[in-house]
XYZ file of C-alpha atoms in Angstrom:
732
model
C -49.199 -64.644 32.856
C -47.513 -65.093 35.713
C -44.139 -63.346 34.453
C -46.601 -60.149 34.035
C -47.495 -60.538 37.306
C -44.316 -60.950 38.840
C -43.113 -57.990 36.346
C -40.609 -59.886 34.381
C -42.023 -58.153 31.267
C -41.132 -54.593 30.292
C -41.730 -52.050 27.868
C -38.404 -50.406 26.812
C -38.594 -46.849 24.656
C -36.664 -46.702 21.840
C -34.555 -43.452 22.768
C -35.755 -41.493 19.866
C -36.284 -37.407 20.951
C -40.219 -37.053 21.702
C -39.632 -33.763 22.469
C -41.167 -31.148 24.987
C -44.671 -32.871 25.706
C -45.540 -36.470 26.685
C -45.872 -39.370 23.637
C -48.683 -42.173 23.699
C -47.853 -45.971 22.746
C -50.001 -49.307 23.023
C -48.734 -52.910 22.330
C -50.569 -56.154 22.954
C -50.073 -59.511 24.247
C -52.118 -62.391 23.317
C -53.005 -65.219 26.258
C -52.036 -68.388 24.648
C -54.215 -70.394 27.066
C -57.449 -68.574 26.604
C -56.523 -67.517 22.884
C -57.224 -63.708 23.533
C -55.562 -60.408 23.122
C -54.173 -57.977 26.007
C -53.813 -53.830 25.049
C -51.216 -51.739 27.081
C -51.404 -48.364 26.629
C -47.929 -46.345 27.432
C -47.788 -42.737 27.931
C -43.955 -41.785 27.237
C -42.681 -38.869 29.194
C -40.456 -35.847 28.246
C -37.115 -35.893 29.825
C -34.717 -32.327 29.823
C -31.510 -34.718 28.682
C -30.140 -32.923 26.000
C -28.468 -29.244 25.788
C -29.936 -25.728 24.003
C -27.619 -25.517 21.341
C -27.044 -21.530 20.997
C -25.843 -19.830 18.228
C -24.706 -16.084 17.710
C -25.467 -14.608 14.446
C -25.528 -10.950 13.174
C -24.118 -7.767 15.845
C -26.508 -5.277 16.866
C -26.644 -1.832 16.040
C -28.310 1.466 18.182
C -28.050 5.151 17.346
C -25.615 6.982 20.096
C -27.725 7.596 23.082
C -30.766 5.115 22.257
C -32.067 2.013 23.061
C -32.006 -1.102 20.920
C -33.893 -4.590 21.403
C -31.868 -7.932 21.183
C -33.568 -10.527 18.560
C -33.118 -13.867 16.723
C -31.324 -12.033 14.548
C -28.158 -11.951 16.873
C -29.133 -15.086 18.811
C -31.189 -18.043 18.224
C -31.284 -21.439 20.366
C -32.800 -24.848 19.761
C -33.617 -26.912 22.594
C -36.191 -29.568 21.444
C -36.781 -30.898 24.838
C -37.028 -27.301 26.931
C -39.379 -24.593 27.081
C -38.281 -21.217 25.688
C -39.361 -19.587 29.121
C -36.830 -22.198 30.865
C -34.042 -21.273 29.080
C -32.085 -18.989 30.816
C -29.549 -16.528 29.556
C -27.044 -15.189 31.725
C -24.487 -11.986 30.821
C -20.936 -13.144 32.100
C -19.348 -9.966 30.436
C -21.608 -6.800 30.780
C -21.235 -4.067 28.142
C -19.174 -0.977 29.290
C -20.682 2.009 27.248
C -24.428 0.752 27.946
C -27.388 -1.053 30.184
C -28.531 -4.548 29.790
C -30.237 -6.964 32.209
C -27.884 -9.679 34.200
C -30.767 -12.467 33.146
C -33.371 -13.268 30.948
C -34.938 -15.764 29.153
C -35.137 -17.009 25.307
C -38.626 -16.630 25.503
C -38.015 -12.652 26.826
C -35.496 -12.592 23.586
C -38.493 -13.838 21.175
C -40.993 -11.172 22.591
C -38.572 -8.228 22.109
C -38.395 -7.230 25.475
C -34.739 -7.561 26.141
C -33.112 -3.514 25.647
C -29.739 -2.538 25.365
C -29.829 0.809 26.452
C -26.861 3.001 25.026
C -25.979 5.075 28.630
C -22.067 6.075 28.309
C -22.108 8.727 25.109
C -21.800 12.116 26.783
C -18.178 13.649 25.905
C -17.055 10.316 24.162
C -17.914 9.319 20.729
C -17.584 5.593 21.193
C -18.647 3.684 17.902
C -18.728 -0.340 19.449
C -19.425 -1.745 22.300
C -19.730 -6.045 23.275
C -21.274 -8.235 25.679
C -21.027 -12.222 26.103
C -23.607 -14.762 27.005
C -24.474 -18.011 28.497
C -27.312 -20.125 28.035
C -28.596 -23.343 29.523
C -32.219 -25.207 30.734
C -31.353 -25.407 34.324
C -29.985 -29.363 33.396
C -27.340 -29.335 30.352
C -24.618 -27.612 29.780
C -22.542 -27.380 26.774
C -19.261 -25.753 25.603
C -21.406 -24.365 22.565
C -24.003 -22.250 24.606
C -21.378 -19.330 25.415
C -20.415 -16.602 22.944
C -20.282 -12.411 22.195
C -22.458 -10.268 20.854
C -20.876 -7.284 19.063
C -23.046 -3.760 19.400
C -22.562 -1.256 16.552
C -22.876 2.297 18.217
C -23.906 4.841 15.511
C -22.749 8.255 16.064
C -25.431 10.788 16.075
C -25.000 15.028 16.949
C -26.467 14.938 20.484
C -23.420 17.002 22.189
C -23.239 20.923 22.238
C -20.068 22.242 20.894
C -17.556 23.049 23.796
C -16.113 26.235 24.079
C -13.085 28.229 26.758
C -12.165 31.462 25.908
C -9.229 33.090 27.462
C -9.087 36.836 28.276
C -7.806 39.002 25.690
C -4.875 41.453 27.045
C -3.253 42.920 23.366
C -5.568 45.316 21.637
C -4.840 43.398 18.105
C -5.450 39.538 18.893
C -6.228 37.098 16.999
C -9.258 34.864 17.659
C -7.860 31.884 17.155
C -5.845 31.951 20.307
C -8.273 32.989 22.624
C -11.060 30.292 21.771
C -10.845 26.557 22.643
C -13.336 24.669 20.709
C -14.555 20.855 21.007
C -17.196 19.078 19.275
C -17.023 15.601 19.870
C -19.568 14.499 17.001
C -19.259 17.106 14.518
C -16.411 18.154 12.505
C -14.813 21.087 13.137
C -15.318 22.619 9.958
C -18.935 22.376 9.833
C -18.921 24.961 13.044
C -20.077 28.492 12.652
C -19.902 31.358 14.745
C -21.986 34.192 15.258
C -21.150 37.761 17.486
C -24.466 37.711 19.685
C -23.230 40.991 21.171
C -20.223 42.967 19.865
C -17.374 44.613 21.391
C -18.171 48.099 22.987
C -14.883 49.663 22.236
C -13.269 47.586 19.627
C -14.416 45.540 16.107
C -13.922 42.206 15.396
C -12.510 41.925 11.608
C -11.118 39.210 8.996
C -7.668 40.145 8.137
C -7.972 43.474 9.952
C -10.868 44.647 7.189
C -14.421 45.925 8.272
C -16.381 44.376 11.271
C -17.954 41.190 10.364
C -20.931 39.414 12.114
C -20.278 35.821 11.664
C -17.780 33.415 10.341
C -16.644 30.209 10.492
C -14.127 27.591 12.368
C -12.036 27.349 9.271
C -11.634 30.874 9.164
C -11.046 31.383 13.027
C -7.085 32.071 12.389
C -8.076 34.908 10.064
C -10.262 36.935 12.665
C -9.131 39.208 14.757
C -10.208 41.599 17.494
C -9.014 45.289 17.419
C -9.122 47.821 20.157
C -7.091 51.087 20.314
C -8.227 51.907 24.002
C -7.374 50.414 26.824
C -9.269 49.145 29.405
C -12.193 46.474 29.474
C -14.277 45.224 26.976
C -16.560 42.184 26.158
C -18.346 40.529 23.478
C -20.405 37.433 23.526
C -19.973 34.323 20.887
C -22.502 31.616 19.947
C -20.979 28.465 18.293
C -22.991 26.127 16.627
C -23.169 22.813 14.639
C -26.361 23.164 13.089
C -27.967 21.216 16.014
C -26.767 22.949 19.307
C -25.604 26.140 20.099
C -23.017 27.468 22.846
C -22.614 30.834 23.664
C -19.569 32.524 25.684
C -18.159 35.392 27.196
C -14.944 36.957 25.834
C -13.427 39.545 28.212
C -11.000 42.177 27.481
C -8.924 43.469 29.785
C -5.473 45.643 28.294
C -3.495 46.280 30.587
C -0.810 48.214 28.862
C -0.523 51.330 31.527
C 1.182 51.396 34.874
C -1.028 53.092 37.632
C 0.108 56.755 38.343
C -0.010 58.608 41.730
C -2.145 61.375 41.336
C -1.824 62.722 44.826
C 0.643 61.912 47.344
C 0.418 64.908 49.959
C 1.000 63.539 53.285
C -0.199 63.794 56.465
C -0.687 66.601 58.798
C -2.051 66.319 62.343
C -1.407 66.383 66.011
C 0.426 64.451 68.393
C -1.331 61.275 69.781
C -3.864 61.852 67.534
C -5.715 59.513 64.602
C -6.788 60.803 61.320
C -7.861 59.338 57.940
C -6.096 59.132 55.276
C -8.153 60.004 52.538
C -8.037 60.246 48.380
C -7.411 64.104 49.613
C -4.055 63.015 50.624
C -3.412 60.095 48.796
C -4.678 58.897 45.461
C -3.834 56.760 42.832
C -5.364 55.692 39.229
C -4.721 53.029 36.571
C -6.456 54.135 33.010
C -7.123 50.537 32.464
C -7.648 49.169 35.826
C -10.581 49.427 38.173
C -9.261 50.942 42.174
C -10.000 47.772 43.495
C -6.881 46.534 41.748
C -4.914 49.334 42.259
C -3.096 47.858 45.120
C -0.703 49.666 47.848
C 1.942 47.177 48.822
C 3.497 48.208 52.466
C 7.362 48.170 52.493
C 7.995 50.288 55.543
C 5.291 50.938 58.381
C 5.869 53.913 60.172
C 7.994 54.240 62.901
C 5.893 56.361 65.377
C 2.653 55.074 65.108
C 0.687 52.872 63.131
C -1.153 52.539 60.286
C -4.680 50.478 60.029
C -6.915 49.327 57.652
C -10.498 49.221 59.439
C -8.922 47.911 62.613
C -6.807 45.676 61.329
C -2.845 47.287 61.774
C -0.822 46.950 58.644
C 2.861 46.046 58.442
C 5.414 45.163 55.662
C 3.605 43.086 53.413
C 0.280 44.309 54.002
C -2.178 45.375 50.921
C -4.844 47.961 50.649
C -6.422 49.575 47.754
C -7.476 52.467 46.390
C -11.186 51.928 47.224
C -10.244 51.390 50.741
C -8.637 54.589 50.929
C -12.295 56.402 49.042
C -14.211 54.582 51.321
C -12.015 56.090 54.402
C -10.853 52.749 55.741
C -7.371 53.433 55.799
C -5.826 55.510 59.125
C -3.110 56.745 60.779
C -2.535 56.797 64.604
C 0.465 58.718 66.268
C 1.967 56.771 69.593
C 5.290 58.982 69.667
C 5.108 62.194 71.821
C 8.970 62.704 70.880
C 8.555 62.723 67.093
C 7.602 65.630 64.787
C 7.557 62.587 61.698
C 6.827 59.401 60.423
C 6.735 57.970 57.197
C 5.940 54.578 55.235
C 7.075 53.508 52.421
C 4.669 51.637 49.793
C 4.511 50.077 46.177
C 1.994 50.559 43.744
C 0.612 47.943 41.645
C -1.910 47.044 39.222
C -0.470 43.168 39.268
C 1.686 43.820 36.140
C 3.152 46.993 36.359
C 4.860 48.334 39.628
C 5.902 51.717 41.256
C 8.470 50.826 43.474
C 9.164 52.872 46.806
C 6.977 55.562 46.985
C 7.094 57.297 50.713
C 4.261 58.634 52.420
C 5.399 61.517 55.053
C 3.700 61.981 57.993
C 3.978 65.785 59.754
C 3.388 65.725 63.577
C 2.306 69.303 64.311
C 3.072 71.199 67.373
C -0.130 73.131 68.779
C 2.020 76.298 68.888
C 2.921 75.839 64.871
C 0.712 77.736 62.794
C 2.315 78.462 59.619
C 1.084 76.374 56.459
C 2.994 75.515 53.341
C -0.042 75.834 50.338
C 0.505 74.867 46.085
C -1.426 74.361 43.404
C -0.816 71.991 40.269
C 0.138 73.514 37.428
C -0.793 71.244 34.484
C 1.877 71.518 31.779
C 2.422 69.898 28.237
C 4.822 67.053 27.949
C 8.741 67.876 27.403
C 8.224 71.425 28.191
C 8.784 73.509 31.379
C 7.421 75.957 33.737
C 8.951 78.481 36.313
C 8.353 77.724 40.000
C 6.970 80.647 42.033
C 5.153 82.209 45.152
C 1.779 81.700 42.987
C 2.321 77.807 42.681
C 4.188 77.280 46.170
C 4.507 79.413 49.210
C 4.488 79.325 53.169
C 2.033 81.370 55.237
C 1.905 82.876 58.636
C 5.716 83.402 58.720
C 7.781 86.264 59.785
C 11.005 85.000 58.984
C 13.277 86.520 55.873
C 12.330 84.502 52.783
C 15.840 83.090 52.468
C 15.799 81.441 55.987
C 13.001 79.493 54.769
C 14.411 76.689 52.694
C 12.812 73.605 50.704
C 14.228 70.054 50.612
C 13.768 67.683 48.140
C 12.967 64.835 50.017
C 12.520 62.482 46.602
C 13.583 63.928 43.155
C 11.558 64.078 40.435
C 11.073 60.975 38.473
C 10.206 62.540 35.045
C 11.956 65.484 34.925
C 14.184 67.762 37.265
C 14.179 70.921 39.233
C 16.940 73.573 38.022
C 17.739 77.151 38.739
C 17.187 79.060 35.303
C 21.015 80.006 35.849
C 22.168 76.658 35.840
C 19.961 74.846 33.142
C 20.662 71.024 33.301
C 22.017 70.586 36.901
C 19.343 69.306 38.942
C 19.323 70.746 42.651
C 18.671 69.653 45.947
C 17.503 72.631 47.811
C 16.363 75.914 47.298
C 14.643 79.174 49.199
C 11.604 80.714 49.925
C 13.239 83.918 48.073
C 14.101 82.079 44.714
C 10.012 81.513 44.495
C 9.764 84.789 44.865
C 12.135 85.925 42.323
C 11.370 83.340 39.766
C 14.910 81.696 39.824
C 13.457 78.128 39.710
C 12.473 75.967 36.738
C 11.035 72.147 36.439
C 11.977 70.806 33.310
C 9.827 67.931 31.923
C 11.998 65.592 29.826
C 9.970 62.944 28.349
C 6.943 62.660 25.322
C 4.768 60.980 27.923
C 1.464 62.040 29.904
C 2.606 61.885 33.922
C 2.150 63.550 37.252
C 4.864 64.887 39.640
C 5.006 64.650 42.522
C 8.141 66.888 44.404
C 8.344 65.819 48.208
C 9.610 68.477 50.260
C 10.590 69.180 53.301
C 10.009 72.940 54.531
C 11.964 74.148 57.300
C 13.394 77.572 58.704
C 14.670 76.808 61.956
C 11.457 75.843 63.884
C 9.118 72.224 63.410
C 9.607 70.647 59.951
C 6.642 70.557 57.827
C 6.556 67.968 55.128
C 4.630 68.979 51.729
C 3.932 67.358 48.180
C 4.320 69.692 45.402
C 2.340 68.021 42.440
C 2.915 68.792 38.655
C 0.317 67.460 36.011
C 2.116 66.761 32.362
C -0.062 66.130 29.746
C 0.934 64.154 26.699
C 1.359 66.116 22.938
C 0.212 62.774 21.649
C -3.061 63.057 20.477
C -5.631 61.816 17.629
C -4.900 63.440 14.202
C -8.190 65.309 13.705
C -7.600 67.317 17.399
C -5.732 70.742 17.509
C -3.092 71.362 19.045
C -0.380 73.460 19.351
C 2.956 73.245 21.690
C 6.171 75.289 22.329
C 9.689 73.597 22.899
C 11.555 74.149 26.407
C 11.581 77.792 27.246
C 14.568 79.939 26.632
C 14.645 81.249 30.609
C 15.840 84.832 29.142
C 12.053 85.104 28.046
C 8.832 86.932 29.645
C 5.862 85.432 30.691
C 3.033 84.407 27.701
C 0.544 81.922 27.336
C 0.658 78.511 25.375
C -2.190 76.703 23.863
C -1.302 72.456 24.846
C -4.486 71.354 22.916
C -7.631 71.832 21.633
C -9.333 68.529 21.766
C -13.079 68.126 20.220
C -15.538 66.654 21.963
C -17.574 63.890 20.747
C -20.663 63.585 23.162
C -23.509 64.843 24.377
C -25.453 64.164 27.908
C -28.231 65.375 30.193
C -26.149 67.116 32.969
C -26.942 67.040 36.440
C -29.017 69.979 37.647
C -30.009 70.952 33.633
C -33.448 69.777 34.020
C -32.721 67.059 31.347
C -31.104 69.639 28.853
C -28.191 68.381 26.969
C -24.410 69.546 27.383
C -21.103 68.588 28.274
C -18.452 69.598 30.600
C -15.081 71.569 28.914
C -12.542 70.283 31.268
C -8.290 70.180 31.052
C -9.137 66.832 28.944
C -9.984 68.576 26.167
C -8.979 72.266 26.490
C -5.644 73.131 28.279
C -3.752 76.274 28.251
C -0.698 77.491 30.431
C 1.170 80.239 30.717
C 5.267 80.400 30.850
C 5.760 81.913 34.296
C 2.725 79.934 35.966
C 0.311 82.386 35.914
C -3.687 81.741 35.271
C -4.458 82.464 31.792
C -8.433 83.714 30.173
C -10.499 82.785 27.488
C -12.586 85.206 25.577
C -14.654 83.961 23.311
C -14.647 85.946 20.567
C -17.796 83.966 18.031
C -19.980 81.868 20.458
C -21.857 78.904 19.571
C -24.428 78.699 17.265
C -26.979 76.331 18.680
C -26.202 76.659 22.023
C -24.002 78.626 24.527
C -21.569 78.743 27.224
C -22.529 78.720 30.825
C -20.286 78.949 34.311
C -21.458 76.795 36.673
C -19.747 78.730 39.423
C -21.547 82.468 38.433
C -24.925 80.408 37.632
C -24.943 82.452 34.270
C -23.699 82.148 30.538
C -20.197 83.381 29.459
C -17.801 84.542 26.979
C -15.141 84.986 29.675
C -13.635 82.247 32.122
C -10.440 81.468 33.083
C -8.440 77.688 32.719
C -8.742 77.329 36.628
C -12.087 77.616 35.803
C -11.896 74.507 33.229
C -9.610 72.593 35.636
C -12.359 72.774 38.288
C -15.187 71.187 35.738
C -17.000 75.054 35.936
C -17.479 75.382 32.577
C -20.647 73.666 30.660
C -21.498 74.052 26.948
C -25.377 73.673 26.898
C -27.304 72.852 23.766
C -30.329 74.928 22.993
C -33.465 73.174 23.989
C -35.271 73.467 20.525
C -32.250 72.509 18.632
C -32.173 68.661 17.336
C -31.139 68.567 13.941
C -27.136 70.303 14.153
C -24.933 67.224 14.918
C -21.662 69.803 15.458
C -20.882 73.265 16.821
C -18.124 75.537 17.372
C -16.600 78.542 19.109
C -13.850 80.932 18.928
C -11.461 81.862 21.802
C -8.426 83.981 22.152
C -6.014 83.563 25.346
C -4.991 85.879 26.972
C -1.754 85.482 29.232
C 0.285 87.744 31.453
C 1.716 90.067 28.695
C 0.696 88.786 25.279
C -2.664 87.121 23.830
C -3.502 84.071 21.417
C -5.625 84.714 18.321
C -8.283 83.020 16.746
C -8.522 79.700 18.084
C -11.285 77.099 17.220
C -12.871 74.737 19.747
C -15.476 71.961 17.909
C -18.330 69.530 19.272
C -19.578 66.749 17.538
C -22.352 64.499 18.674
C -24.880 61.629 16.949
C -28.619 61.540 17.540
C -30.484 58.311 17.548
C -33.603 57.579 17.174
C -36.752 54.741 16.200
C -37.207 55.240 12.216
C -40.737 56.024 13.070
C -42.834 56.793 15.987
C -45.780 54.250 15.650
C -46.380 50.996 13.225
C -49.085 48.702 12.897
C -48.254 44.955 13.569
C -50.694 42.346 11.619
C -50.858 39.248 13.128
C -48.092 36.761 14.294
C -44.711 36.229 12.992
C -41.226 38.217 13.303
C -41.329 41.789 12.737
C -38.116 44.188 12.247
C -37.630 47.061 13.970
C -35.343 50.048 12.820
C -33.018 52.214 14.535
C -31.183 54.999 12.687
C -28.452 57.519 13.859
C -27.078 60.600 12.399
C -24.041 62.853 12.848
C -20.520 61.541 13.765
C -20.890 57.858 13.160
C -17.229 56.814 12.944
C -17.316 55.230 16.342
C -19.102 51.949 17.985
C -22.213 52.637 19.607
C -24.989 50.715 21.407
C -28.610 51.132 22.877
C -30.893 49.471 25.149
C -34.596 48.692 24.757
C -37.252 48.450 27.362
C -40.679 47.888 26.813
C -43.952 48.835 28.732
C -46.884 46.193 28.312
C -48.958 47.258 30.286
C -51.633 47.471 28.018
C -51.466 44.596 26.135
C -52.570 41.037 25.821
C -50.029 39.701 23.054
C -47.588 37.468 23.375
C -44.172 38.574 22.318
C -40.755 39.161 23.076
C -37.435 40.928 21.778
C -35.033 38.632 19.856
C -32.412 41.046 21.582
C -32.550 44.240 23.553
C -29.052 45.706 22.893
C -28.613 46.958 19.319
C -25.198 47.846 18.369
C -23.710 50.274 15.670
C -20.285 49.571 14.248
C -18.197 52.493 12.770
C -20.088 54.241 9.684
C -23.002 52.211 10.742
C -25.796 54.538 10.166
C -29.273 51.970 10.371
C -29.512 49.027 12.870
C -32.402 46.667 14.072
C -33.822 44.326 16.244
C -36.721 41.387 15.832
C -39.572 41.095 17.642
C -41.625 38.299 17.977
C -45.262 38.146 17.724
C -46.172 34.445 19.161
C -49.912 35.123 19.577
C -52.045 37.780 19.823
C -55.331 37.445 22.142
C -57.836 40.212 20.266
C -60.021 42.285 22.696
C -62.318 44.688 21.670
C -60.257 47.598 22.258
C -56.834 48.506 20.473
C -54.232 47.361 22.001
C -50.588 48.568 21.957
C -46.913 48.229 23.251
C -44.413 51.163 23.938
C -40.625 50.403 22.981
C -38.383 52.897 24.042
C -34.533 54.166 23.985
C -33.676 53.503 27.584
C -29.811 53.621 27.745
C -27.134 55.115 24.825
C -23.639 54.905 24.529
C -21.837 57.192 22.147
C -25.222 58.252 21.018
C -27.693 61.316 21.894
C -31.476 60.381 22.139
C -33.862 62.401 19.726
C -37.396 61.891 19.243
C -39.008 59.823 18.080
C -37.433 57.587 21.182
C -40.556 56.102 21.923
C -41.900 53.919 19.498
C -45.547 52.183 19.680
C -46.764 49.014 18.661
C -50.584 48.888 17.625
C -52.383 45.523 17.344
C -55.415 46.282 16.633
C -58.580 43.774 16.636
C -59.913 44.699 13.102
C -57.329 45.854 10.193
C -60.349 47.334 8.318
C -61.911 48.962 10.986
C -58.574 50.818 12.039
C -56.445 51.075 8.983
C -56.393 54.617 8.718
C -55.072 55.319 12.080
C -51.907 54.071 11.672
C -48.799 56.313 9.959
C -46.757 52.803 9.236
C -47.528 49.131 8.784
C -44.698 46.520 9.864
C -44.114 43.869 7.255
C -43.626 40.385 8.702
C -40.104 39.363 7.911
C -40.423 35.364 7.930
């Protein structure tokens, strides 16, 4: 007993693992002196003395952009002497393409609360990832508790196609050279392309065939944009991978034509004064470039004054554009009282084509000088000639003999030459006023192109010289095959004056002219009808067979007319008006004679064509919700692209609706087009509801009734059925 008292007797556990809970044991000792058993109760408490065993199993699978739960399918941990929530896992190497908590317990895994979020997936199509773990129970480590879990990322279509479009600068261009298309999660041969808004000037075709509305990426190399006009255009494409759609605007800027200097009259001002340089003195245009991109670059600044853009003085290298001139922002200030002339030199460019070293002459006028140089701008056909006479170029208010008034050609013509009729083929540098009065001179055009010839002259007769620009407008012979055309070759210098028809081009559109109270018509200008007299006299048009469905009108005398001149046409004074009650014809014509100074050309026809557009019906009944087709038709000259823009009046409706597209396009030859009206909800009322669609804007078309379409939404079809001319059927 004393051994027990002095603790010489001990209980030793057999070292078998008892797990996570305490264990109870007992034993008895027999006291021999007393022949008595003493029982002892033993509590064996657990000790965390074994490391966890970690088993890394299968890979984790996750959808791209989604999340997945880490479970015992990927990792299992065995630790007989540690509770699950005391087994801690640390992320030693995090995933590269997703998010995972840095620490968690094995109990978190058993509770399905450990998530891997696949977060890095935009503009990248990663198919795998991984992370590494180390798990322990706070007290015991083992070489076997480290490992990695691979992750399989299953691709999904979660990104739209990425599209970039270059500008089109050629009249024929393959779309494969214009578009760059990328879709990270869809094979390119599965992409489809549709034309949301077709071009207004050109067409999109496959292998230069008829216009198309949709195609596949696989056929992109066979699809072309075609356009035979210069200038600006655009169209919208939609690229779809079946789930997402990307729209892109393709812009067309065909710059094949150089800028043309139309007016370079120079400036005339008194000593020490400031004058604006307006479009009456300096004007350039470019048929395929906007005015603010027609640029003047100063090469040499004025010597005896200063040139300004607003209040900024312009030096060599400075620039201004045609809009600056039109807006009257350019001015010249004279500052040297001893000078009688000045000049600045400029280049004219549209960014691609450049006219070099053009002169703008400035005359500094003495207050005592009263004479003035005047001129008209004749219009001639290309590759022809015209006599230069006193009707085209003259000097007023002089008393000197005509042979003493000399003209010095400061800049030689660029497109032809000035010569004496008696010495054809030899350019001249000077001539006199008498030469003009005696019709000794002619200008000969030497190219088969349109142009504006500006001949800069110094006029002098021993006093103060004056600078003057004489302009000749040359019209090209190259016009469409359907246009009536006649022109004469270079004149025999012995021939007398006679008229020539340069061209008679059909007009293919009518408009609502200003000051016409909405009446339809068109201005007949020199772009459509042009004649000339070989000696520079004005020509007269005598209408022998007037229009059948309209009439000709002279806006100068405010009266109908059958007699007018080329000057009237050049000044936009001659109109064709369609009779107000005429809405069925699609063409008209009139016949005329051209009366010259000494002879007449008889029996020439001038044609007009146009195309009507209207809704197919004036009112339609809509039964319920859905998608409905709204049809528009055109009649007449349908061989050109055209479009309309619709507007909607919803003041008398409680229905929810929208148009799929408000712009409706017609391809060449297309007579019928449509848009889709979507009715999403109809809040029926006791009264009849209505919506009005109207044709708001047209291009290459003329509106006629019905140009408004009333959409009717009755609350009870059976009560109103007899009121409607047409019932609209659902598409779907």
